[in-house]
Coordinates of C-alpha atoms and ligand atoms in Angstrom, one line a residue:
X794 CA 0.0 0.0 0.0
X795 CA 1.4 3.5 -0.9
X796 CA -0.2 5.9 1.4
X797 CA -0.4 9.6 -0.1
X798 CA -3.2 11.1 2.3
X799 CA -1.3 12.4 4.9
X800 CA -3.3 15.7 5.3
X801 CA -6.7 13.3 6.5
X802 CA -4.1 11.3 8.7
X803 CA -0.5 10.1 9.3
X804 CA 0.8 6.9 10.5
X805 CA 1.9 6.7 14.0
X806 CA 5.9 7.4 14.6
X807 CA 8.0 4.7 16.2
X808 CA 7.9 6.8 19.2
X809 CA 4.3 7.8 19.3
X810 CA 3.5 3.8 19.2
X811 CA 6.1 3.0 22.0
X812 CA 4.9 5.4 24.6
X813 CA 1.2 4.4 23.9
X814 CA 1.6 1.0 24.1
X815 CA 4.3 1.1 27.1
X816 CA 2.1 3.7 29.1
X817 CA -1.4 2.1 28.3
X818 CA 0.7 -1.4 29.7
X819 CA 2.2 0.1 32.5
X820 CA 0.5 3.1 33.4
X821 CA -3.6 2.8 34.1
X822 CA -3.7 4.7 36.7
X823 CA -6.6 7.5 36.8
X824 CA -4.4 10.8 37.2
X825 CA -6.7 12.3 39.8
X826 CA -6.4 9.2 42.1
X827 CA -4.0 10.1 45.0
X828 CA -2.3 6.8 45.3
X829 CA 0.9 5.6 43.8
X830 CA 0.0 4.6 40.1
X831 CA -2.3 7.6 40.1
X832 CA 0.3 10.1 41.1
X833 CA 2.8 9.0 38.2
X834 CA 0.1 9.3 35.7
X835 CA -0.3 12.7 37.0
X836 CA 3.1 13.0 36.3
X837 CA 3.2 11.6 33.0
X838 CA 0.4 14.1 32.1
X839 CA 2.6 17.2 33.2
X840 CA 5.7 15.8 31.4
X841 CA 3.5 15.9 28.1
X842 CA 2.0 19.5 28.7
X843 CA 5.6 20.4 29.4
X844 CA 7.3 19.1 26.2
X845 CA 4.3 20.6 23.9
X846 CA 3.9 24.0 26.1
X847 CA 7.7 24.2 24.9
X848 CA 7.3 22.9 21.3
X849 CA 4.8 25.7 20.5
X850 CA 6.4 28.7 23.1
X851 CA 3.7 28.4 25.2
X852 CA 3.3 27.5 29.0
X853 CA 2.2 24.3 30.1
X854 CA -0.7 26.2 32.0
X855 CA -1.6 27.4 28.5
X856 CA -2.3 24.0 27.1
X857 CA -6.1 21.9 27.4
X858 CA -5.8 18.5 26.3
X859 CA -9.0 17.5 24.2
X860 CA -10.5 14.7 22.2
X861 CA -9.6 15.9 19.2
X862 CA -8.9 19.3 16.3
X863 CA -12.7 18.8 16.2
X864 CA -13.7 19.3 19.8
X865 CA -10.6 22.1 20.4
X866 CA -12.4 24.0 17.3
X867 CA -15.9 23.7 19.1
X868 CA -14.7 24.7 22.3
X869 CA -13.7 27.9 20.4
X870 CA -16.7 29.2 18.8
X871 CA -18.9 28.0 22.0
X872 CA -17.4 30.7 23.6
X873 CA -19.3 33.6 21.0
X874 CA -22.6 32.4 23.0
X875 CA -21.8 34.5 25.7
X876 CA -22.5 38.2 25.3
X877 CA -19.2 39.4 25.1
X878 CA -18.7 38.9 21.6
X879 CA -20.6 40.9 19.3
X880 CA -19.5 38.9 16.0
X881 CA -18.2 36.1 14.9
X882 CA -15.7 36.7 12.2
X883 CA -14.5 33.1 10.1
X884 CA -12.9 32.3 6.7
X885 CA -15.1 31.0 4.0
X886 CA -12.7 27.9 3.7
X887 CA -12.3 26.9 7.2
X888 CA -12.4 23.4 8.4
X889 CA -16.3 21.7 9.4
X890 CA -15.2 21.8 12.6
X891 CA -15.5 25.5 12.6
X892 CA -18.3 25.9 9.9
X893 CA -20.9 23.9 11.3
X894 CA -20.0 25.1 15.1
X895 CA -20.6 28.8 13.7
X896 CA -23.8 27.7 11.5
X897 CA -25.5 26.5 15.1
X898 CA -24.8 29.8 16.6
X899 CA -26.0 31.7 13.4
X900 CA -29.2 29.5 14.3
X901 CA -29.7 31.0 17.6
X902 CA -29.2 34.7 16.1
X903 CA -25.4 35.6 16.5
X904 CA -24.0 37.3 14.0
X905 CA -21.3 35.4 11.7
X906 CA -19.6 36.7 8.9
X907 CA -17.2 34.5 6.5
X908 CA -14.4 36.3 4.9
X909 CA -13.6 35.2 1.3
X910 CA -10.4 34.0 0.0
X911 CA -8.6 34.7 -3.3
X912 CA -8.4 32.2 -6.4
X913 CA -5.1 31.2 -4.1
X914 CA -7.0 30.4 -1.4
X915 CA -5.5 33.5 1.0
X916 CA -8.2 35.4 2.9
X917 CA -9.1 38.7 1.7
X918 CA -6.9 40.8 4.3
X919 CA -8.6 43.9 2.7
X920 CA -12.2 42.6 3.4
X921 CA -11.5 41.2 6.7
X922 CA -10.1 45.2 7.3
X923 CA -13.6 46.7 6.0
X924 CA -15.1 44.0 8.3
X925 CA -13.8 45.3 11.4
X926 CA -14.5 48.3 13.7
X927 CA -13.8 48.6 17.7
X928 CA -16.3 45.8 18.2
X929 CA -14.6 43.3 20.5
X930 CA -15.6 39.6 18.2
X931 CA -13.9 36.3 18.1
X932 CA -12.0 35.7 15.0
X933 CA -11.2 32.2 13.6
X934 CA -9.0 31.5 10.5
X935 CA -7.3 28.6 9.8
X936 CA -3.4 28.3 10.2
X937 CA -2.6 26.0 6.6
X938 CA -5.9 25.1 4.7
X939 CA -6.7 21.0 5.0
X940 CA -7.2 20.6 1.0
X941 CA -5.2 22.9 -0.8
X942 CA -2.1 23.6 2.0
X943 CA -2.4 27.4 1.6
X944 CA -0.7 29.2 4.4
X945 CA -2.8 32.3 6.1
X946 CA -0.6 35.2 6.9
X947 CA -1.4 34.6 10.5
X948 CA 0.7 36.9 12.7
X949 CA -0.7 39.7 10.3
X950 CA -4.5 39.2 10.5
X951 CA -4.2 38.7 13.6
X952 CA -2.4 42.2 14.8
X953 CA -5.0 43.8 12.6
X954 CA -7.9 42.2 14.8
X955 CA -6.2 43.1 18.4
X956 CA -5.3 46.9 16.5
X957 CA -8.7 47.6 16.2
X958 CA -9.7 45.9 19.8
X959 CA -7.5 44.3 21.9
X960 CA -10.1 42.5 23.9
X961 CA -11.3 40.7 20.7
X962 CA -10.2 36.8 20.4
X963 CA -7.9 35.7 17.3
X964 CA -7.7 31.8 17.0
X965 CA -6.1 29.7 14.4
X966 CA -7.1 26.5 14.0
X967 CA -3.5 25.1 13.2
X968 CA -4.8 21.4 12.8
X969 CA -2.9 21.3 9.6
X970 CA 0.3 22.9 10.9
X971 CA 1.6 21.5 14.4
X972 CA 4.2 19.9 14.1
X973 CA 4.9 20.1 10.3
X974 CA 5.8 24.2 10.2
X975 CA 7.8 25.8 13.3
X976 CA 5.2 27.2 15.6
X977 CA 5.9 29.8 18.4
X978 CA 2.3 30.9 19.3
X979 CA 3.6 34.0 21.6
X980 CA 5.7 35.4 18.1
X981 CA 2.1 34.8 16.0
X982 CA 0.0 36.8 18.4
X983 CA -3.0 34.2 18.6
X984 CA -5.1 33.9 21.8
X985 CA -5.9 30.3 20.8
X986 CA -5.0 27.4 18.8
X987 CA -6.2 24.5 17.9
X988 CA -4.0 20.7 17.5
X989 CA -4.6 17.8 17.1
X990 CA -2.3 14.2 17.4
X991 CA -3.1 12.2 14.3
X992 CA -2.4 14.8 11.6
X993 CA 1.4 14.7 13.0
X994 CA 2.2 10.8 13.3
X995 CA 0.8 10.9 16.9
X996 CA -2.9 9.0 17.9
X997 CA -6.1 9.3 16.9
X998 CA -8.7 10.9 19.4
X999 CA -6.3 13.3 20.8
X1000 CA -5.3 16.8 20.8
X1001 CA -5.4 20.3 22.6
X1002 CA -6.1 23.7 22.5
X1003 CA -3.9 26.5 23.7
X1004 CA -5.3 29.1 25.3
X1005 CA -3.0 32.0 26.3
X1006 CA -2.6 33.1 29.8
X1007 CA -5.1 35.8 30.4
X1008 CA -8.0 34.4 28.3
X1009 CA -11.0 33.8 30.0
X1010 CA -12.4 30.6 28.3
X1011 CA -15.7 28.9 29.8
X1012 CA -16.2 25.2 29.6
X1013 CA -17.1 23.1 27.1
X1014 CA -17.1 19.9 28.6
X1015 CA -18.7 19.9 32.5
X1016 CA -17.8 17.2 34.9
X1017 CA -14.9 16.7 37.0
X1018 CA -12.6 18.9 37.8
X1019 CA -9.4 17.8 35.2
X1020 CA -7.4 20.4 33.1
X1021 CA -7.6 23.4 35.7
X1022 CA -11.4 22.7 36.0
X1023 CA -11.6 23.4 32.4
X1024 CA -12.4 20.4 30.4
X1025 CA -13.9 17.5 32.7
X1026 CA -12.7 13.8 31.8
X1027 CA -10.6 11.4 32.9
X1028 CA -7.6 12.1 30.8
X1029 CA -6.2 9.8 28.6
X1030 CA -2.8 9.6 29.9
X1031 CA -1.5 7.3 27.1
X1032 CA -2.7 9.1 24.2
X1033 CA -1.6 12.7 25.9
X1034 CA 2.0 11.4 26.4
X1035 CA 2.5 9.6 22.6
X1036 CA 1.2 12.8 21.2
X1037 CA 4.0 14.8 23.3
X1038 CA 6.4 12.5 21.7
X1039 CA 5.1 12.5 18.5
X1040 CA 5.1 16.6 18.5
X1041 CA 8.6 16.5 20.2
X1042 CA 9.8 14.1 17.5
X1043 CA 8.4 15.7 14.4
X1044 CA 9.5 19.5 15.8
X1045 CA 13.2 18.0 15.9
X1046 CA 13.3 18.1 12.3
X1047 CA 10.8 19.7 11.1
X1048 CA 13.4 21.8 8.0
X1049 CA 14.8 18.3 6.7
X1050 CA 11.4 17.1 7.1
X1051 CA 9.6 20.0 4.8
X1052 CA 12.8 20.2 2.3
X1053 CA 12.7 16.1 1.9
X1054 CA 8.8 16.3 1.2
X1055 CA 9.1 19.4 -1.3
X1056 CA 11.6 17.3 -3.2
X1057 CA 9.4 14.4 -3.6
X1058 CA 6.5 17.3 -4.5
X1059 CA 8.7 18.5 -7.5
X1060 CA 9.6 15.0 -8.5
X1061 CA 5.9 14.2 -9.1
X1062 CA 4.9 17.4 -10.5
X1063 CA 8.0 16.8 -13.2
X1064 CA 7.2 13.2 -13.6
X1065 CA 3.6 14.7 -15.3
X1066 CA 4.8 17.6 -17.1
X1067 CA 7.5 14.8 -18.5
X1068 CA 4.8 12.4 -19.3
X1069 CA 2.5 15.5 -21.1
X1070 CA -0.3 15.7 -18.6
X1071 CA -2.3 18.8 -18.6
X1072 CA -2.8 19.7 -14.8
X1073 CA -3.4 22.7 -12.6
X1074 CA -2.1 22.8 -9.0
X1075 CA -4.8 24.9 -7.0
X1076 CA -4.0 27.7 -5.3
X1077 CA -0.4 27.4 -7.1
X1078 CA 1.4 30.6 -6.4
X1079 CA 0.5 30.8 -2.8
X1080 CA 2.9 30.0 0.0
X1081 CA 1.6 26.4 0.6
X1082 CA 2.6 23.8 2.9
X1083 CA 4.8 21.5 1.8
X1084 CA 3.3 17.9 0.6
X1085 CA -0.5 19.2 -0.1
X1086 CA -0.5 19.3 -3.7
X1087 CA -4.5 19.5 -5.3
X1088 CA -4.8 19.1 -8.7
X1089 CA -7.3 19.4 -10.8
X1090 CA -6.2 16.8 -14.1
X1091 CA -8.0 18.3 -17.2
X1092 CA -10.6 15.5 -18.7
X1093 CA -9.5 13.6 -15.8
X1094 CA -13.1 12.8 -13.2
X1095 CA -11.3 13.1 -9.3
X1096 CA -13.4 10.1 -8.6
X1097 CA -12.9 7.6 -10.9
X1098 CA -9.5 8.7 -10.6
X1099 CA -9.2 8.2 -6.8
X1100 CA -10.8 4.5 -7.3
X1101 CA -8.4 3.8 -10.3
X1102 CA -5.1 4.6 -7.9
X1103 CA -7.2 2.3 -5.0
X1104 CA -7.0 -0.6 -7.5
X1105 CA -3.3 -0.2 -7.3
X1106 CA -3.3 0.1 -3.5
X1107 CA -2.9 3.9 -3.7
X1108 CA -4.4 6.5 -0.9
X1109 CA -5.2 9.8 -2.3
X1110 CA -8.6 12.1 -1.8
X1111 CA -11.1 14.3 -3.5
X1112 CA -12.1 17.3 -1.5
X1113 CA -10.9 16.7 2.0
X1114 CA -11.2 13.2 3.5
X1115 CA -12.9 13.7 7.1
X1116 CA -15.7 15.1 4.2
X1117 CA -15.7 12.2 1.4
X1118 CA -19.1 11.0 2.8
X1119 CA -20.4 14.1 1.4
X1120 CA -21.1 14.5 -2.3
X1121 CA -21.3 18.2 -2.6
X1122 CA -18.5 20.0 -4.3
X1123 CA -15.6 21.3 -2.2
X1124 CA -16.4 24.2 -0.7
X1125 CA -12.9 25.3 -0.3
X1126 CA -12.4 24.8 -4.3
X1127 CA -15.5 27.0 -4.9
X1128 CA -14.5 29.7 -2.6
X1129 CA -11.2 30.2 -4.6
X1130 CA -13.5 30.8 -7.8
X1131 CA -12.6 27.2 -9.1
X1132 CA -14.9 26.2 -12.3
X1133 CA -17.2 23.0 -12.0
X1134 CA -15.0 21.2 -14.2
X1135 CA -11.9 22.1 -11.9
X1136 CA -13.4 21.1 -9.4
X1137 CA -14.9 17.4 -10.8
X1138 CA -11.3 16.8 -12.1
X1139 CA -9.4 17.4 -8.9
X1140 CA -7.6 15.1 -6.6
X1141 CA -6.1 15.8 -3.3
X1142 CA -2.4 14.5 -2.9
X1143 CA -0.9 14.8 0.7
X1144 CA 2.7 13.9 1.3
X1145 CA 3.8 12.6 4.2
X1146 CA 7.7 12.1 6.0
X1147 CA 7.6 8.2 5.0
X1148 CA 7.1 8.6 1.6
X1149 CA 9.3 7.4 -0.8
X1150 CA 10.6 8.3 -4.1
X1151 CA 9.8 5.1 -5.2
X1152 CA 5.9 6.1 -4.0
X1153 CA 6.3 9.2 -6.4
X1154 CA 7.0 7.0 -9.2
X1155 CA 3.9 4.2 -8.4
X1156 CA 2.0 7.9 -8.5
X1157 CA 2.9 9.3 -11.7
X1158 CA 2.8 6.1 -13.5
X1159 CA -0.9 5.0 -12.7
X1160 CA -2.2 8.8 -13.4
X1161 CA -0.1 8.8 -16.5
X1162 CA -1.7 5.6 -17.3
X1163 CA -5.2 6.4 -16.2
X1164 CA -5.2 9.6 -18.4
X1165 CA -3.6 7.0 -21.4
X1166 CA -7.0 5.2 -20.6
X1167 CA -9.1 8.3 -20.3
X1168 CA -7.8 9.3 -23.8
X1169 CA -8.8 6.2 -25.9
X1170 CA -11.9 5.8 -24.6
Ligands
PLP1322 N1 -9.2 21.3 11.3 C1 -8.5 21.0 10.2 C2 -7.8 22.0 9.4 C3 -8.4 19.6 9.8 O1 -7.7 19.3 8.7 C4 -9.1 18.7 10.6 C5 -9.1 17.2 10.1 O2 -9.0 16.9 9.0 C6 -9.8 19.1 11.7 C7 -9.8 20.4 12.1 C8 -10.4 18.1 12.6 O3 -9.5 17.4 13.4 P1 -9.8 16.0 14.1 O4 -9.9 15.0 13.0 O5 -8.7 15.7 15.1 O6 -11.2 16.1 14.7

């Protein structure tokens, strides 16, 4: 199987799997129980905050373990219930996570507005400028787009939101973008960020949301009195300590890591310009994170494409995976102005750290020979 999906999920690292299975083994213990066992999962649990306070710059009191990028991205936009925020202020291609929180909230009458994004997929700095006034409103735009890789100018929207009221709340979901591209969240500015394990070879089911010191953030999750009252559960000791090691282990590399992926990116895209394919990269031109390429292959249908490469035990994805049970087009692709026909004819190629160039050439060689195909018939 050659796996080229890494922006729906990554394998697990060596030492993501080692710590989950030696701390699930050795370590059950509930962290709030005062005993022994209990008092070294508690210590486990501060080890991790410690190593992925420090991988982003933040402080380990800063960090709320979650279930997920999904529940850290809810956990956001809950807090524009409260009266404090007058607006809430998104971009039109962020993740469902955010889209369908702000949809429920637009549903019991607050205010949402969705900023729209160049044909590169880059949010309209201008518009989100016009949007603004001394309102105090929770902003939410993504760190590195899921489908097409494009990287927001972060630290720059998000001075322009505290310019205009300090008290208003910038968050980045950064799903995409922990532990691939450096990350030092008191240098970007945000008030809040979102992570989560499985998109950087850590578990599935884990993640966390930063919240910087000073915040006031209500609860999403009411119960017991874990993460400083904040988010009740009994933590997951296991999962929270392989994803510190899978952050720690990714961050220690994270240069070779980008510059061996955009090689392997360059290598496919000259394989098909070598072979005479007709393809668009979308959102080309942007800074983009490295190994999210999404083409659109002309007379080529995404689909059928994506089954042909399963038949040869190859992962791609149209649109963006954690969405493939829905039909409609991708709404990402449509904000950037892409036609129907770009869209139809796209697939979604994520490179990941254990990709080969051997994989690149498996690639190129079944879409050169599915377009041969496409042509004759
Ligand atoms: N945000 C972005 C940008 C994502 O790519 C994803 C997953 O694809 C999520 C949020 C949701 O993360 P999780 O799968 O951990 O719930």
């Amino acid at each position: 199987m050659i796996y080229f999906d890494n922006a729906a999920t990554t394998p697990m690292s060596e030492a993501a799997l080692t710590a989950l299975i030696e701390v699930s083994n050795k370590q059950y213990g509930n962290a709030s129980s005062l005993y022994k066992i209990g008092r070294e999962s508690k210590r486990i649990v501060k080890e991790a905050r410690e190593i992925i306070a420090n991988c982003i710059g933040a402080k380990p009191n800063e960090i709320f373990f979650t279930s997920c990028g999904t529940e850290s991205d809810n956990w956001v936009i809950s807090q524009a219930e409260s009266e404090l925020y007058e607006r809430v202020i998104v971009s039109s291609v962020e993740h469902h996570a955010i889209l369908k929180s702000v949809e429920k909230l637009q549903s019991k009458g607050k205010k949402v507005i969705y900023i729209p994004v160049n044909e590169e997929c880059i949010v309209r700095k201008d518009i989100l400028c016009e949007t603004l006034d001394n309102d105090r409103v929770l902003v939410s735009i993504m760190f590195q787009n899921n489908e097409t890789g494009a990287v927001q100018p972060i630290r720059e929207l998000c001075e322009l939101v505290h310019k205009k009221n300090p008290e208003s709340i910038f968050h980045t979901d950064a799903v995409q973008a922990v532990g691939h591209t450096k990350i030092d969240v008191k240098d970007l500015g945000v008030d809040m960020l979102s992570a989560s394990a499985h998109k950087f070879n850590g578990p599935k089911g884990i993640g966390f949301l930063y919240v910087r010191e000073g915040v006031e953030i209500q609860p999403f999750i009411c119960g017991g009195g874990q993460e400083f009252g904040l988010r009740a559960g009994t933590e997951n000791v296991a999962a929270i300590y392989s994803m510190a090691k899978a952050l720690e282990e990714n961050n220690s590399s994270i240069n070779a890591t980008r510059d061996y992926i955009r090689v392997l990116e360059k290598k496919l895209l000259s394989k098909l310009d070598a072979r005479g394919i007709s393809y668009k990269v979308n959102g080309e031109g942007a800074n983009r994170k490295a190994g999210i390429i999404n083409i659109s292959i002309a007379e080529a249908d995404g689909e059928g494409l994506l089954n042909a490469l399963d038949l040869k035990d190859i992962c791609v994805s149209i649109g963006s995976a954690c969405n493939s049970e829905n039909k409609e087009p991708s709404h990402v692709l449509t904000a950037m102005g892409c036609t129907e026909d770009q869209i139809d004819s796209s697939i979604r190629i994520s490179i990941g750290k254990y990709n080969t160039l051997k994989d690149i050439e498996a690639l190129s060689e079944c879409i050169v020979r599915y377009n041969d195909a496409k042509k004759i018939n």
